[in-house]
Amino acid sequence: MALTAAQQWRIWGLVIAGVLLLLWLLAGTLLPFFGGAALAYLLDPVADRLERLGLGRITATTIIAAALTLLIALGLLLAVPLLVEQAQSLIGAIPDYLASASHFLGGRFPQLFDESSAIGRGLASAETALRDSGGVVLGSVLASSLQVLNFFYVLVVTPVVAFYLLIDWDHFVARVNAALPRAHAPTIRRLCREIDAVMAGFVRGQLLVCVVLGAFYAISLMLIGVPYGLLVGIVSGMIVFIPFVGSTVGLLVGTGIAAVTFWEEPFWIFATAGVFMIGQFFEGNILSPMLVGKSVGLHPVTLMLALSVFGVLFGFTGLLIAVPLAAALGVLGRYAFEKYLESPLYSGATPPEDEEGEEVLDPAAPPIGEE
């Protein structure tokens, strides 16, 4: 007996609710598997291209894995120790920066920064607190949140999962495609293609934008001579996918450090600010249109909301799945709105009835979900 549309909606609603509950319960455990799936998805076009050159799937995947392992090893050996060292040094230097800023501004606005004023007392207490605890902040955060064993577990398991998923990615997609409900398969395929276009345009394109801008910021700040330029530049590039946040954070932090360092040479302060303004210009006018595209379909507010909600619900795992889920929800939301505009609920029209009061269905109309 065929299921009615209402019964199908109830079943799928229960399935989705069960999946979300499972994600919430197993969020920490699933991190390497989501990370591996994300890596396999990102690298599948590279493997397909190598296959078109005549390589077998296993050979192509092995080459990709070797290249990725080499890049990660170089990063761990060269970049990560330097970044950690700069982060520790920056945390330890914050009290000195606050003291310098207080002294500089206090000479020009003595009423605001007098020790008896609210601002003066706040700065003094912040400086004291940071001097007492700033040197151990990074170490305590790393020790409590990353948990060294769990970190290495994720580091080892994620590439292994990605390797095996990448080998079987096309077979996996084919099996899922074959298992789609026949009545709804054309619509599901169309929606999946739209979701893939959104994610491919955003994730792969935005990843390149982050890499390019992170390198530009880091190299430019180091050439100017801004202390901790590598750290500030890379962090600013990593979060540039959140509209205006990466460049704004980099501008405020980088210019603040430059102002304390070069306060007698204003040219370098303006040069530091100019680096982030140039980066923002190139991102908005050249990099994003070229690498991401203008029709991605992810509104900035939707992206920030997804990152906030899924980050709170599922932690770091939620940050990994936020963009794919936001893309899927955006496509499904547009599809639902299209159906709403076609429905009697919007038009106010009622379906014709036969003599017994039953709704008369158009025999030429496609099954529910099929176009």
Short mmCIF file of C-alpha atoms in Angstrom, two decimals:
data_model
loop_
_atom_site.label_atom_id
_atom_site.label_comp_id
_atom_site.label_asym_id
_atom_site.label_seq_id
_atom_site.Cartn_x
_atom_site.Cartn_y
_atom_site.Cartn_z
CA MET A 1 0.00 0.00 0.00
CA ALA A 2 1.38 3.38 -1.02
CA LEU A 3 2.10 5.89 1.70
CA THR A 4 0.24 9.18 1.65
CA ALA A 5 2.16 12.45 1.47
CA ALA A 6 1.41 13.16 5.14
CA GLN A 7 2.75 9.76 6.19
CA GLN A 8 5.91 10.27 4.14
CA TRP A 9 6.48 13.69 5.75
CA ARG A 10 6.08 12.17 9.21
CA ILE A 11 8.54 9.37 8.46
CA TRP A 12 11.16 11.72 7.03
CA GLY A 13 10.65 14.13 9.92
CA LEU A 14 11.33 11.34 12.42
CA VAL A 15 14.42 10.25 10.45
CA ILE A 16 15.84 13.80 10.41
CA ALA A 17 15.10 14.28 14.13
CA GLY A 18 16.82 10.97 14.91
CA VAL A 19 19.89 11.92 12.88
CA LEU A 20 20.15 15.30 14.64
CA LEU A 21 19.81 13.64 18.05
CA LEU A 22 22.53 11.13 17.13
CA LEU A 23 24.80 13.97 15.98
CA TRP A 24 24.26 15.79 19.26
CA LEU A 25 25.02 12.69 21.34
CA LEU A 26 28.10 11.64 19.35
CA ALA A 27 29.41 15.07 18.29
CA GLY A 28 32.87 14.63 19.83
CA THR A 29 33.34 11.08 18.55
CA LEU A 30 32.25 11.89 15.00
CA LEU A 31 34.72 14.75 14.50
CA PRO A 32 37.39 12.75 12.57
CA PHE A 33 34.71 11.11 10.42
CA PHE A 34 33.13 14.41 9.44
CA GLY A 35 36.60 15.82 8.85
CA GLY A 36 37.50 12.83 6.67
CA ALA A 37 34.25 13.12 4.71
CA ALA A 38 34.87 16.84 4.17
CA LEU A 39 38.41 16.14 2.92
CA ALA A 40 37.16 13.40 0.59
CA TYR A 41 34.47 15.71 -0.80
CA LEU A 42 36.97 18.51 -1.38
CA LEU A 43 39.54 16.23 -3.03
CA ASP A 44 37.15 14.15 -5.18
CA PRO A 45 37.46 16.52 -8.21
CA VAL A 46 41.26 16.18 -8.02
CA ALA A 47 40.99 12.38 -7.99
CA ASP A 48 38.54 12.48 -10.91
CA ARG A 49 40.95 14.64 -12.89
CA LEU A 50 43.84 12.26 -12.24
CA GLU A 51 41.62 9.38 -13.36
CA ARG A 52 40.92 11.18 -16.62
CA LEU A 53 44.69 11.34 -17.12
CA GLY A 54 44.78 7.55 -17.08
CA LEU A 55 45.53 6.75 -13.42
CA GLY A 56 43.54 4.22 -11.43
CA ARG A 57 41.41 5.41 -8.54
CA ILE A 58 43.64 3.84 -5.90
CA THR A 59 46.79 5.27 -7.51
CA ALA A 60 45.23 8.73 -7.77
CA THR A 61 44.09 8.61 -4.15
CA THR A 62 47.54 7.47 -3.00
CA ILE A 63 49.23 10.36 -4.82
CA ILE A 64 46.79 12.85 -3.28
CA ALA A 65 47.27 11.35 0.19
CA ALA A 66 51.07 11.50 -0.13
CA ALA A 67 51.00 15.14 -1.24
CA LEU A 68 48.57 16.07 1.55
CA THR A 69 50.66 14.24 4.16
CA LEU A 70 53.77 16.10 2.99
CA LEU A 71 52.00 19.46 3.27
CA ILE A 72 50.68 18.66 6.75
CA ALA A 73 54.10 17.47 7.90
CA LEU A 74 55.76 20.64 6.63
CA GLY A 75 53.11 22.71 8.36
CA LEU A 76 53.56 20.87 11.67
CA LEU A 77 57.34 21.13 11.48
CA LEU A 78 57.69 24.70 10.24
CA ALA A 79 54.58 26.83 10.68
CA VAL A 80 52.83 25.44 13.76
CA PRO A 81 55.75 25.81 16.24
CA LEU A 82 56.30 29.39 15.08
CA LEU A 83 52.59 30.20 15.38
CA VAL A 84 52.41 28.72 18.89
CA GLU A 85 55.52 30.65 19.91
CA GLN A 86 54.06 33.90 18.54
CA ALA A 87 50.72 33.25 20.26
CA GLN A 88 52.41 32.69 23.62
CA SER A 89 54.56 35.76 23.14
CA LEU A 90 51.57 37.89 22.12
CA ILE A 91 49.56 36.83 25.18
CA GLY A 92 52.52 37.68 27.40
CA ALA A 93 52.97 41.06 25.69
CA ILE A 94 49.33 42.19 26.00
CA PRO A 95 49.89 43.83 29.43
CA ASP A 96 52.79 45.85 28.00
CA TYR A 97 50.65 46.91 25.03
CA LEU A 98 47.87 47.99 27.39
CA ALA A 99 50.34 49.95 29.51
CA SER A 100 51.81 51.66 26.42
CA ALA A 101 48.36 52.51 25.08
CA SER A 102 47.27 53.83 28.46
CA HIS A 103 50.40 55.99 28.73
CA PHE A 104 50.04 57.27 25.15
CA LEU A 105 46.34 58.11 25.41
CA GLY A 106 46.64 59.31 28.99
CA GLY A 107 49.02 62.05 27.89
CA ARG A 108 46.44 63.35 25.43
CA PHE A 109 43.22 62.65 27.35
CA PRO A 110 44.24 62.87 31.02
CA GLN A 111 40.67 63.23 32.30
CA LEU A 112 39.58 59.92 30.76
CA PHE A 113 42.61 57.88 31.74
CA ASP A 114 43.26 59.25 35.20
CA GLU A 115 43.71 56.52 37.80
CA SER A 116 40.54 57.67 39.55
CA SER A 117 38.41 57.40 36.38
CA ALA A 118 36.46 54.28 35.41
CA ILE A 119 38.59 53.72 32.29
CA GLY A 120 41.80 54.11 34.23
CA ARG A 121 40.71 51.66 36.93
CA GLY A 122 39.52 49.18 34.29
CA LEU A 123 42.81 49.30 32.38
CA ALA A 124 44.82 48.93 35.58
CA SER A 125 42.84 45.90 36.73
CA ALA A 126 43.01 44.31 33.26
CA GLU A 127 46.76 44.85 33.11
CA THR A 128 47.24 43.31 36.56
CA ALA A 129 45.06 40.30 35.74
CA LEU A 130 46.85 39.66 32.45
CA ARG A 131 50.26 39.95 34.07
CA ASP A 132 49.24 37.42 36.70
CA SER A 133 47.66 34.89 34.34
CA GLY A 134 48.57 35.82 30.77
CA GLY A 135 51.65 33.64 30.62
CA VAL A 136 49.67 30.47 31.31
CA VAL A 137 46.47 31.26 29.39
CA LEU A 138 47.47 29.50 26.17
CA GLY A 139 48.84 26.46 27.92
CA SER A 140 45.74 26.02 30.09
CA VAL A 141 43.41 26.49 27.12
CA LEU A 142 45.27 23.91 25.05
CA ALA A 143 45.46 21.46 27.94
CA SER A 144 41.76 21.72 28.82
CA SER A 145 40.10 21.98 25.42
CA LEU A 146 42.18 19.99 22.98
CA GLN A 147 43.19 17.08 25.21
CA VAL A 148 46.41 15.88 23.71
CA LEU A 149 45.38 12.27 23.20
CA ASN A 150 42.13 13.23 21.51
CA PHE A 151 44.01 15.68 19.29
CA PHE A 152 46.37 12.99 18.04
CA TYR A 153 43.45 10.60 17.60
CA VAL A 154 41.72 13.10 15.32
CA LEU A 155 44.99 13.86 13.54
CA VAL A 156 45.58 10.18 12.75
CA VAL A 157 42.03 8.98 12.06
CA THR A 158 40.85 11.87 9.87
CA PRO A 159 43.25 11.28 6.94
CA VAL A 160 42.66 7.50 7.13
CA VAL A 161 38.90 8.03 6.86
CA ALA A 162 39.43 10.51 4.03
CA PHE A 163 41.65 8.02 2.16
CA TYR A 164 39.12 5.19 2.20
CA LEU A 165 36.17 7.46 1.45
CA LEU A 166 38.02 9.03 -1.47
CA ILE A 167 38.71 5.61 -2.98
CA ASP A 168 35.03 4.62 -2.85
CA TRP A 169 33.46 8.07 -3.25
CA ASP A 170 31.98 7.48 -6.71
CA HIS A 171 30.68 4.03 -5.72
CA PHE A 172 29.15 5.49 -2.57
CA VAL A 173 27.37 8.22 -4.55
CA ALA A 174 26.12 5.64 -7.06
CA ARG A 175 24.71 3.41 -4.30
CA VAL A 176 22.92 6.33 -2.66
CA ASN A 177 21.54 7.36 -6.05
CA ALA A 178 20.22 3.84 -6.67
CA ALA A 179 18.49 3.79 -3.26
CA LEU A 180 16.50 7.00 -3.78
CA PRO A 181 12.69 6.66 -3.64
CA ARG A 182 11.60 6.20 -7.24
CA ALA A 183 8.72 8.67 -7.12
CA HIS A 184 10.91 11.46 -5.76
CA ALA A 185 14.29 10.58 -7.33
CA PRO A 186 14.31 13.32 -10.05
CA THR A 187 13.51 16.05 -7.53
CA ILE A 188 16.03 14.75 -4.98
CA ARG A 189 18.74 14.61 -7.64
CA ARG A 190 18.00 18.17 -8.73
CA LEU A 191 18.11 19.44 -5.15
CA CYS A 192 21.35 17.53 -4.47
CA ARG A 193 22.93 19.06 -7.57
CA GLU A 194 21.95 22.52 -6.34
CA ILE A 195 23.33 21.79 -2.87
CA ASP A 196 26.57 20.48 -4.39
CA ALA A 197 26.87 23.61 -6.55
CA VAL A 198 26.46 25.81 -3.47
CA MET A 199 28.96 23.85 -1.38
CA ALA A 200 31.46 23.46 -4.21
CA GLY A 201 31.30 27.15 -5.02
CA PHE A 202 31.54 28.23 -1.40
CA VAL A 203 33.72 25.65 0.36
CA ARG A 204 36.30 24.99 -2.36
CA GLY A 205 36.31 28.58 -3.59
CA GLN A 206 36.34 30.18 -0.15
CA LEU A 207 39.12 27.86 0.98
CA LEU A 208 41.31 29.23 -1.80
CA VAL A 209 40.33 32.79 -0.85
CA CYS A 210 41.34 32.11 2.78
CA VAL A 211 44.71 30.67 1.71
CA VAL A 212 45.49 33.54 -0.67
CA LEU A 213 44.48 36.28 1.77
CA GLY A 214 46.16 34.59 4.74
CA ALA A 215 49.43 34.41 2.80
CA PHE A 216 49.03 38.02 1.60
CA TYR A 217 48.34 39.36 5.10
CA ALA A 218 51.12 37.35 6.77
CA ILE A 219 53.80 38.22 4.19
CA SER A 220 52.82 41.90 4.05
CA LEU A 221 52.79 42.33 7.83
CA MET A 222 56.16 40.59 8.18
CA LEU A 223 57.66 42.83 5.47
CA ILE A 224 56.36 45.91 7.28
CA GLY A 225 57.88 44.60 10.49
CA VAL A 226 54.70 44.25 12.55
CA PRO A 227 55.37 41.98 15.55
CA TYR A 228 53.43 38.70 15.38
CA GLY A 229 52.67 39.45 11.73
CA LEU A 230 52.63 35.77 10.76
CA LEU A 231 50.10 34.91 13.47
CA VAL A 232 47.83 37.90 12.82
CA GLY A 233 47.93 37.38 9.06
CA ILE A 234 47.16 33.65 9.10
CA VAL A 235 44.37 33.97 11.68
CA SER A 236 42.82 36.85 9.71
CA GLY A 237 42.95 34.73 6.56
CA MET A 238 41.44 31.69 8.28
CA ILE A 239 38.31 33.59 9.36
CA VAL A 240 37.90 35.67 6.21
CA PHE A 241 35.08 33.35 5.07
CA ILE A 242 32.88 35.13 7.63
CA PRO A 243 32.05 38.35 5.72
CA PHE A 244 33.99 41.38 6.98
CA VAL A 245 35.01 39.60 10.21
CA GLY A 246 38.45 38.43 9.07
CA SER A 247 39.51 41.78 7.64
CA THR A 248 38.00 43.71 10.57
CA VAL A 249 39.69 41.57 13.22
CA GLY A 250 42.98 41.74 11.34
CA LEU A 251 42.66 45.49 10.88
CA LEU A 252 41.96 46.14 14.57
CA VAL A 253 44.59 43.75 15.95
CA GLY A 254 47.27 44.46 13.35
CA THR A 255 46.81 48.24 13.47
CA GLY A 256 46.71 48.16 17.27
CA ILE A 257 50.03 46.30 17.46
CA ALA A 258 51.51 48.59 14.80
CA ALA A 259 50.31 51.68 16.66
CA VAL A 260 52.07 50.60 19.84
CA THR A 261 55.20 49.52 17.95
CA PHE A 262 55.48 52.43 15.48
CA TRP A 263 53.64 55.22 17.32
CA GLU A 264 56.47 57.63 16.49
CA GLU A 265 56.37 56.58 12.79
CA PRO A 266 52.72 56.95 11.66
CA PHE A 267 53.55 55.87 8.09
CA TRP A 268 53.91 52.22 9.15
CA ILE A 269 50.64 52.36 11.08
CA PHE A 270 48.83 53.56 7.96
CA ALA A 271 50.71 50.97 5.89
CA THR A 272 49.44 48.21 8.19
CA ALA A 273 45.87 49.47 7.87
CA GLY A 274 46.36 49.71 4.11
CA VAL A 275 47.30 46.01 3.91
CA PHE A 276 43.88 44.98 5.23
CA MET A 277 42.04 47.55 3.12
CA ILE A 278 43.78 46.27 -0.01
CA GLY A 279 43.03 42.69 1.01
CA GLN A 280 39.35 43.52 1.53
CA PHE A 281 39.21 45.24 -1.88
CA PHE A 282 40.79 42.29 -3.70
CA GLU A 283 38.58 39.81 -1.86
CA GLY A 284 35.35 41.59 -2.74
CA ASN A 285 36.19 42.59 -6.31
CA ILE A 286 38.56 39.93 -7.64
CA LEU A 287 39.07 36.82 -5.49
CA SER A 288 35.50 36.06 -4.39
CA PRO A 289 33.86 36.71 -7.79
CA MET A 290 36.54 34.65 -9.53
CA LEU A 291 36.93 31.75 -7.08
CA VAL A 292 33.58 31.63 -5.28
CA GLY A 293 31.14 33.17 -7.73
CA LYS A 294 28.31 35.59 -7.15
CA SER A 295 25.49 33.05 -7.24
CA VAL A 296 26.59 30.81 -4.38
CA GLY A 297 23.28 31.21 -2.55
CA LEU A 298 24.66 31.50 1.00
CA HIS A 299 23.64 34.82 2.50
CA PRO A 300 26.21 36.20 4.99
CA VAL A 301 23.60 36.36 7.78
CA THR A 302 22.59 32.74 7.09
CA LEU A 303 26.24 31.69 7.26
CA MET A 304 26.91 33.48 10.56
CA LEU A 305 23.68 32.11 12.06
CA ALA A 306 24.57 28.55 11.00
CA LEU A 307 28.08 28.81 12.45
CA SER A 308 26.72 30.16 15.74
CA VAL A 309 23.86 27.66 16.13
CA PHE A 310 25.70 24.50 15.07
CA GLY A 311 28.85 25.57 16.92
CA VAL A 312 26.87 25.90 20.17
CA LEU A 313 24.94 22.64 19.62
CA PHE A 314 27.73 20.37 18.38
CA GLY A 315 31.01 22.15 19.22
CA PHE A 316 33.82 21.97 16.68
CA THR A 317 31.97 19.22 14.81
CA GLY A 318 29.13 21.69 14.38
CA LEU A 319 31.48 24.19 12.77
CA LEU A 320 32.49 21.53 10.23
CA ILE A 321 28.90 20.69 9.28
CA ALA A 322 27.53 24.25 9.53
CA VAL A 323 28.29 25.28 5.94
CA PRO A 324 27.01 22.07 4.27
CA LEU A 325 23.85 22.13 6.38
CA ALA A 326 23.33 25.84 5.70
CA ALA A 327 23.69 25.16 1.98
CA ALA A 328 21.23 22.27 2.15
CA LEU A 329 18.72 24.21 4.24
CA GLY A 330 18.99 27.17 1.88
CA VAL A 331 18.24 25.03 -1.19
CA LEU A 332 15.43 23.16 0.58
CA GLY A 333 13.99 26.41 1.86
CA ARG A 334 13.88 27.89 -1.65
CA TYR A 335 12.27 24.69 -2.95
CA ALA A 336 9.65 24.76 -0.19
CA PHE A 337 8.90 28.41 -0.96
CA GLU A 338 8.47 27.59 -4.67
CA LYS A 339 6.00 24.84 -3.75
CA TYR A 340 4.18 27.21 -1.41
CA LEU A 341 3.73 29.74 -4.24
CA GLU A 342 2.24 26.96 -6.39
CA SER A 343 -0.08 25.71 -3.66
CA PRO A 344 -3.71 26.61 -2.86
CA LEU A 345 -2.45 27.85 0.52
CA TYR A 346 -0.89 30.82 -1.32
CA SER A 347 -3.38 31.32 -4.16
CA GLY A 348 -6.48 30.74 -2.05
CA ALA A 349 -7.93 28.45 -4.71
CA THR A 350 -9.57 25.19 -3.69
CA PRO A 351 -9.23 21.98 -5.72
CA PRO A 352 -12.39 21.01 -7.64
CA GLU A 353 -14.57 18.33 -6.06
CA ASP A 354 -16.62 15.55 -7.62
CA GLU A 355 -20.26 14.87 -6.79
CA GLU A 356 -19.30 12.86 -3.68
CA GLY A 357 -17.15 15.67 -2.31
CA GLU A 358 -13.78 14.05 -3.12
CA GLU A 359 -10.95 16.18 -4.52
CA VAL A 360 -10.38 15.68 -8.23
CA LEU A 361 -6.71 15.28 -9.09
CA ASP A 362 -5.32 16.32 -12.45
CA PRO A 363 -4.36 13.04 -14.19
CA ALA A 364 -1.59 14.86 -16.07
CA ALA A 365 0.00 16.16 -12.87
CA PRO A 366 3.30 14.48 -11.88
CA PRO A 367 3.58 12.52 -8.63
CA ILE A 368 4.37 14.47 -5.48
CA GLY A 369 8.00 15.59 -5.46
CA GLU A 370 8.51 14.94 -9.18
CA GLU A 371 8.71 17.67 -11.78
#
